[in-house]
Amino acid sequence: MIRESTTKPQLGNLRMQFWRETIDKTFKGIPPQQPIAQVLYNSLEICQLSPLFFKRIIDERDAQLYDPPYINNKDLESYGENTASCLLYLHLQSLGVEDIQADHAASHIGKSIGIVTILRGFPYLVSKRRMLLPSAITSKYNISQEEIFRQGPVKGLEDAIFEIATLAHDHLLTARTFLQSTPNQALPALLSAVPCDLYLKRLEKYNFNVFDPKLAIRNWKLPFYLWYNYNKGTF
C-alpha cells in the first residue's frame, strides 16, 4: 500500500494523482502506455466498469496518507465502504451483475472487510505508531494510545477489539440476509466474505487478542472453505 511505502504524504499525493489521471485517460479511450492501464482498457471492451468506484478508492487512499483520526464506528464503516466495498462493486460489474440486492450484500461485506483489515494489521500499525481504533472506543475502555505503542496489549484492549469485531460480524450477518434474493452470478464476488469470517472466528478463539502470533499464521484451509461455500451457494 502507498501509505506504508512512503514516508512523506506529499509523495503519496503525487502517486495518487498519477492514478487519477491514469483512470481518467483510460476511460476516455486514451490509456497511458502502462501495464495496468492497458489491461483495464482491454477489460472495458468486455465489461462495463464505473470510473466512480476507482476514484472513490483513490480518494480514500489519498486521505489515509495523513492518518486522519477515526472518531467512531461510522468512520470505520466509511473506510470499508470506500475501499473494499468499491472493489466488490467493480467485481460485480465485471461479472455482469446489476442487482440492488447484490450491491447491498457487497456493501456490508466490504465494510466488514475494511474493519477486519484494520484488526489484522493492528500489530504492524502499532509498531509504526499508528492508531486506527476510533477515539470513542478508546475513551470508552480507558485505553491510552501511548501505552499501546509502548506495551502492546493493555487493559481494556480486548474488550475494545471485541466490540469492533462484533460490528464486522454484524455486517456479515446482514449481508447474508440478501443471499436468497441475490443472483448466483454474484457469488464469486461475495465469497470475499469467507476469509473475513474465518479471521473473526480465529480472533474469537484467541480471546480477541490481536497480538496473538497465531493470528498471523495463514489459514491453509481457506481454499477448501472457498470451494465448499461456492458449491453450497453461500458465503
Short mmCIF file of C-alpha atoms in Angstrom, two decimals:
data_model
loop_
_atom_site.label_atom_id
_atom_site.label_comp_id
_atom_site.label_asym_id
_atom_site.label_seq_id
_atom_site.Cartn_x
_atom_site.Cartn_y
_atom_site.Cartn_z
CA MET A 1 0.00 0.00 0.00
CA ILE A 2 1.17 3.53 -0.78
CA ARG A 3 0.64 4.72 2.82
CA GLU A 4 3.02 2.05 4.11
CA SER A 5 5.62 2.55 1.36
CA THR A 6 6.10 6.31 1.61
CA THR A 7 7.37 8.46 4.47
CA LYS A 8 6.07 11.76 3.10
CA PRO A 9 2.36 12.27 2.38
CA GLN A 10 3.23 14.71 -0.40
CA LEU A 11 4.97 11.94 -2.35
CA GLY A 12 1.93 9.74 -1.85
CA ASN A 13 -0.28 12.56 -3.16
CA LEU A 14 1.73 12.62 -6.39
CA ARG A 15 1.28 8.89 -6.85
CA MET A 16 -2.45 9.19 -6.20
CA GLN A 17 -2.69 11.98 -8.76
CA PHE A 18 -0.91 9.73 -11.24
CA TRP A 19 -3.59 7.09 -10.73
CA ARG A 20 -6.41 9.63 -11.03
CA GLU A 21 -5.02 10.78 -14.37
CA THR A 22 -4.47 7.18 -15.45
CA ILE A 23 -8.10 6.28 -14.70
CA ASP A 24 -9.40 9.41 -16.46
CA LYS A 25 -7.36 8.80 -19.60
CA THR A 26 -8.18 5.10 -19.69
CA PHE A 27 -11.93 5.68 -19.50
CA LYS A 28 -11.62 8.37 -22.19
CA GLY A 29 -10.08 5.79 -24.51
CA ILE A 30 -6.51 7.07 -24.40
CA PRO A 31 -4.81 4.82 -21.84
CA PRO A 32 -1.17 5.54 -20.94
CA GLN A 33 1.48 3.05 -22.00
CA GLN A 34 1.36 1.46 -18.59
CA PRO A 35 0.57 -2.25 -17.97
CA ILE A 36 -2.33 -1.79 -15.56
CA ALA A 37 -3.89 0.93 -17.70
CA GLN A 38 -3.64 -1.27 -20.78
CA VAL A 39 -5.24 -4.25 -19.03
CA LEU A 40 -8.03 -2.05 -17.67
CA TYR A 41 -8.63 -0.54 -21.10
CA ASN A 42 -8.93 -4.01 -22.65
CA SER A 43 -11.30 -5.03 -19.85
CA LEU A 44 -13.62 -2.14 -20.69
CA GLU A 45 -14.25 -3.77 -24.06
CA ILE A 46 -15.89 -6.79 -22.43
CA CYS A 47 -17.48 -5.38 -19.27
CA GLN A 48 -19.00 -2.15 -18.04
CA LEU A 49 -16.98 -0.74 -15.15
CA SER A 50 -17.72 2.54 -13.41
CA PRO A 51 -14.85 5.04 -13.02
CA LEU A 52 -16.63 6.37 -9.92
CA PHE A 53 -15.62 3.35 -7.85
CA PHE A 54 -11.97 3.65 -8.89
CA LYS A 55 -11.99 7.33 -7.94
CA ARG A 56 -13.58 6.64 -4.55
CA ILE A 57 -10.85 4.12 -3.76
CA ILE A 58 -8.12 6.55 -4.80
CA ASP A 59 -9.67 9.41 -2.82
CA GLU A 60 -9.89 7.26 0.32
CA ARG A 61 -6.29 6.08 -0.03
CA ASP A 62 -5.24 9.67 -0.56
CA ALA A 63 -6.99 10.74 2.63
CA GLN A 64 -5.31 7.91 4.57
CA LEU A 65 -1.89 9.35 3.77
CA TYR A 66 -2.44 11.90 6.52
CA ASP A 67 -3.62 9.37 9.13
CA PRO A 68 -7.00 11.00 9.76
CA PRO A 69 -8.30 10.07 13.22
CA TYR A 70 -11.29 7.76 13.43
CA ILE A 71 -13.86 9.22 15.79
CA ASN A 72 -16.46 6.45 15.89
CA ASN A 73 -17.52 3.19 14.28
CA LYS A 74 -19.09 5.01 11.34
CA ASP A 75 -15.62 6.16 10.33
CA LEU A 76 -14.51 2.52 10.21
CA GLU A 77 -17.54 1.66 8.09
CA SER A 78 -16.87 4.58 5.77
CA TYR A 79 -13.31 3.35 5.24
CA GLY A 80 -14.58 -0.11 4.33
CA GLU A 81 -17.28 1.28 2.03
CA ASN A 82 -14.84 3.47 0.11
CA THR A 83 -12.24 0.73 -0.31
CA ALA A 84 -13.34 -2.90 -0.07
CA SER A 85 -17.00 -2.29 -0.99
CA CYS A 86 -15.99 -0.34 -4.09
CA LEU A 87 -13.74 -3.21 -5.16
CA LEU A 88 -16.66 -5.59 -4.74
CA TYR A 89 -18.95 -3.32 -6.78
CA LEU A 90 -16.36 -3.44 -9.56
CA HIS A 91 -16.11 -7.21 -9.21
CA LEU A 92 -19.89 -7.48 -9.58
CA GLN A 93 -19.78 -5.27 -12.67
CA SER A 94 -17.03 -7.43 -14.16
CA LEU A 95 -19.34 -10.43 -13.66
CA GLY A 96 -22.13 -8.62 -15.46
CA VAL A 97 -24.26 -8.42 -12.31
CA GLU A 98 -26.55 -5.41 -11.99
CA ASP A 99 -28.67 -6.16 -8.95
CA ILE A 100 -29.54 -3.99 -5.98
CA GLN A 101 -29.60 -6.95 -3.56
CA ALA A 102 -26.11 -7.98 -4.62
CA ASP A 103 -24.97 -4.38 -4.17
CA HIS A 104 -26.41 -4.31 -0.65
CA ALA A 105 -24.61 -7.55 0.21
CA ALA A 106 -21.37 -6.23 -1.26
CA SER A 107 -21.69 -3.02 0.74
CA HIS A 108 -21.94 -4.88 4.04
CA ILE A 109 -19.23 -7.39 3.15
CA GLY A 110 -16.91 -4.55 2.16
CA LYS A 111 -17.49 -2.75 5.44
CA SER A 112 -16.69 -5.96 7.30
CA ILE A 113 -13.54 -6.49 5.23
CA GLY A 114 -12.41 -2.93 5.92
CA ILE A 115 -12.81 -3.41 9.67
CA VAL A 116 -11.10 -6.81 9.62
CA THR A 117 -8.22 -5.37 7.58
CA ILE A 118 -7.62 -2.84 10.36
CA LEU A 119 -7.81 -5.56 13.03
CA ARG A 120 -5.42 -7.85 11.15
CA GLY A 121 -2.94 -5.04 10.61
CA PHE A 122 -3.23 -3.70 14.14
CA PRO A 123 0.11 -5.06 15.48
CA TYR A 124 2.01 -3.74 12.46
CA LEU A 125 0.28 -0.35 12.59
CA VAL A 126 1.04 -0.02 16.30
CA SER A 127 4.70 -0.77 15.58
CA LYS A 128 4.62 2.29 13.30
CA ARG A 129 2.86 4.33 16.00
CA ARG A 130 -0.38 4.43 14.06
CA MET A 131 -3.67 4.03 15.91
CA LEU A 132 -6.80 3.29 13.90
CA LEU A 133 -9.14 2.46 16.76
CA PRO A 134 -11.92 5.08 16.97
CA SER A 135 -11.37 7.59 19.75
CA ALA A 136 -14.88 6.89 21.05
CA ILE A 137 -13.85 3.27 21.62
CA THR A 138 -10.50 4.01 23.25
CA SER A 139 -12.21 6.54 25.51
CA LYS A 140 -14.98 4.10 26.41
CA TYR A 141 -12.48 1.48 27.60
CA ASN A 142 -9.94 3.95 29.05
CA ILE A 143 -7.25 2.91 26.59
CA SER A 144 -4.12 5.03 26.25
CA GLN A 145 -2.60 5.13 22.78
CA GLU A 146 0.84 5.72 24.22
CA GLU A 147 0.56 2.64 26.45
CA ILE A 148 -0.35 0.52 23.43
CA PHE A 149 2.61 1.92 21.50
CA ARG A 150 4.91 1.03 24.40
CA GLN A 151 3.42 -2.22 25.71
CA GLY A 152 1.17 -3.70 23.05
CA PRO A 153 -1.68 -5.49 24.87
CA VAL A 154 -3.17 -3.28 27.59
CA LYS A 155 -6.17 -3.45 29.88
CA GLY A 156 -9.42 -2.86 28.04
CA LEU A 157 -8.00 -3.54 24.58
CA GLU A 158 -9.58 -6.98 24.22
CA ASP A 159 -12.98 -5.51 25.11
CA ALA A 160 -12.49 -2.79 22.52
CA ILE A 161 -11.46 -5.31 19.88
CA PHE A 162 -14.48 -7.45 20.76
CA GLU A 163 -16.80 -4.51 20.13
CA ILE A 164 -15.21 -3.71 16.78
CA ALA A 165 -15.11 -7.38 15.74
CA THR A 166 -18.81 -7.65 16.62
CA LEU A 167 -19.50 -4.75 14.27
CA ALA A 168 -17.67 -6.55 11.46
CA HIS A 169 -19.56 -9.77 12.20
CA ASP A 170 -22.90 -7.96 12.23
CA HIS A 171 -22.21 -6.68 8.72
CA LEU A 172 -21.55 -10.24 7.55
CA LEU A 173 -24.83 -11.38 9.09
CA THR A 174 -26.67 -8.54 7.38
CA ALA A 175 -25.03 -9.38 4.05
CA ARG A 176 -26.28 -12.96 4.32
CA THR A 177 -29.88 -11.74 4.60
CA PHE A 178 -29.63 -10.73 0.93
CA LEU A 179 -28.32 -14.12 -0.20
CA GLN A 180 -31.63 -15.69 -1.23
CA SER A 181 -32.52 -12.75 -3.48
CA THR A 182 -29.05 -12.35 -4.99
CA PRO A 183 -28.24 -13.79 -8.46
CA ASN A 184 -25.97 -16.83 -8.48
CA GLN A 185 -23.58 -14.99 -10.80
CA ALA A 186 -22.71 -12.65 -7.93
CA LEU A 187 -21.33 -15.40 -5.69
CA PRO A 188 -17.66 -15.22 -6.83
CA ALA A 189 -17.52 -11.61 -5.64
CA LEU A 190 -19.40 -12.22 -2.41
CA LEU A 191 -17.08 -15.10 -1.45
CA SER A 192 -14.76 -12.35 -0.22
CA ALA A 193 -16.75 -12.69 2.99
CA VAL A 194 -15.28 -16.15 3.66
CA PRO A 195 -11.71 -15.19 4.72
CA CYS A 196 -13.21 -12.32 6.68
CA ASP A 197 -15.48 -14.69 8.60
CA LEU A 198 -12.64 -17.15 9.22
CA TYR A 199 -10.45 -14.43 10.73
CA LEU A 200 -13.21 -13.27 13.06
CA LYS A 201 -13.72 -16.83 14.28
CA ARG A 202 -10.00 -17.24 14.95
CA LEU A 203 -9.92 -13.87 16.71
CA GLU A 204 -12.70 -15.08 18.99
CA LYS A 205 -10.80 -18.32 19.61
CA TYR A 206 -7.81 -16.33 20.87
CA ASN A 207 -9.96 -14.13 23.13
CA PHE A 208 -9.79 -11.08 20.87
CA ASN A 209 -6.09 -10.63 21.47
CA VAL A 210 -4.99 -9.09 18.18
CA PHE A 211 -1.36 -9.50 19.25
CA ASP A 212 -1.60 -13.30 19.45
CA PRO A 213 1.05 -14.55 16.96
CA LYS A 214 -1.19 -17.44 15.90
CA LEU A 215 -3.46 -14.94 14.15
CA ALA A 216 -0.60 -14.08 11.77
CA ILE A 217 -0.40 -17.67 10.50
CA ARG A 218 -2.06 -18.17 7.14
CA ASN A 219 -5.14 -20.36 7.19
CA TRP A 220 -4.21 -23.28 4.94
CA LYS A 221 -7.84 -24.42 4.89
CA LEU A 222 -9.02 -21.25 3.13
CA PRO A 223 -9.10 -22.81 -0.38
CA PHE A 224 -11.30 -25.61 0.95
CA TYR A 225 -13.70 -23.19 2.63
CA LEU A 226 -13.95 -21.14 -0.55
CA TRP A 227 -14.67 -24.29 -2.58
CA TYR A 228 -17.20 -25.51 -0.02
CA ASN A 229 -19.09 -22.23 0.14
CA TYR A 230 -19.07 -21.85 -3.63
CA ASN A 231 -20.60 -25.28 -4.09
CA LYS A 232 -23.16 -24.63 -1.36
CA GLY A 233 -24.01 -21.24 -2.85
CA THR A 234 -23.26 -19.47 0.43
CA PHE A 235 -20.72 -17.15 1.97
#
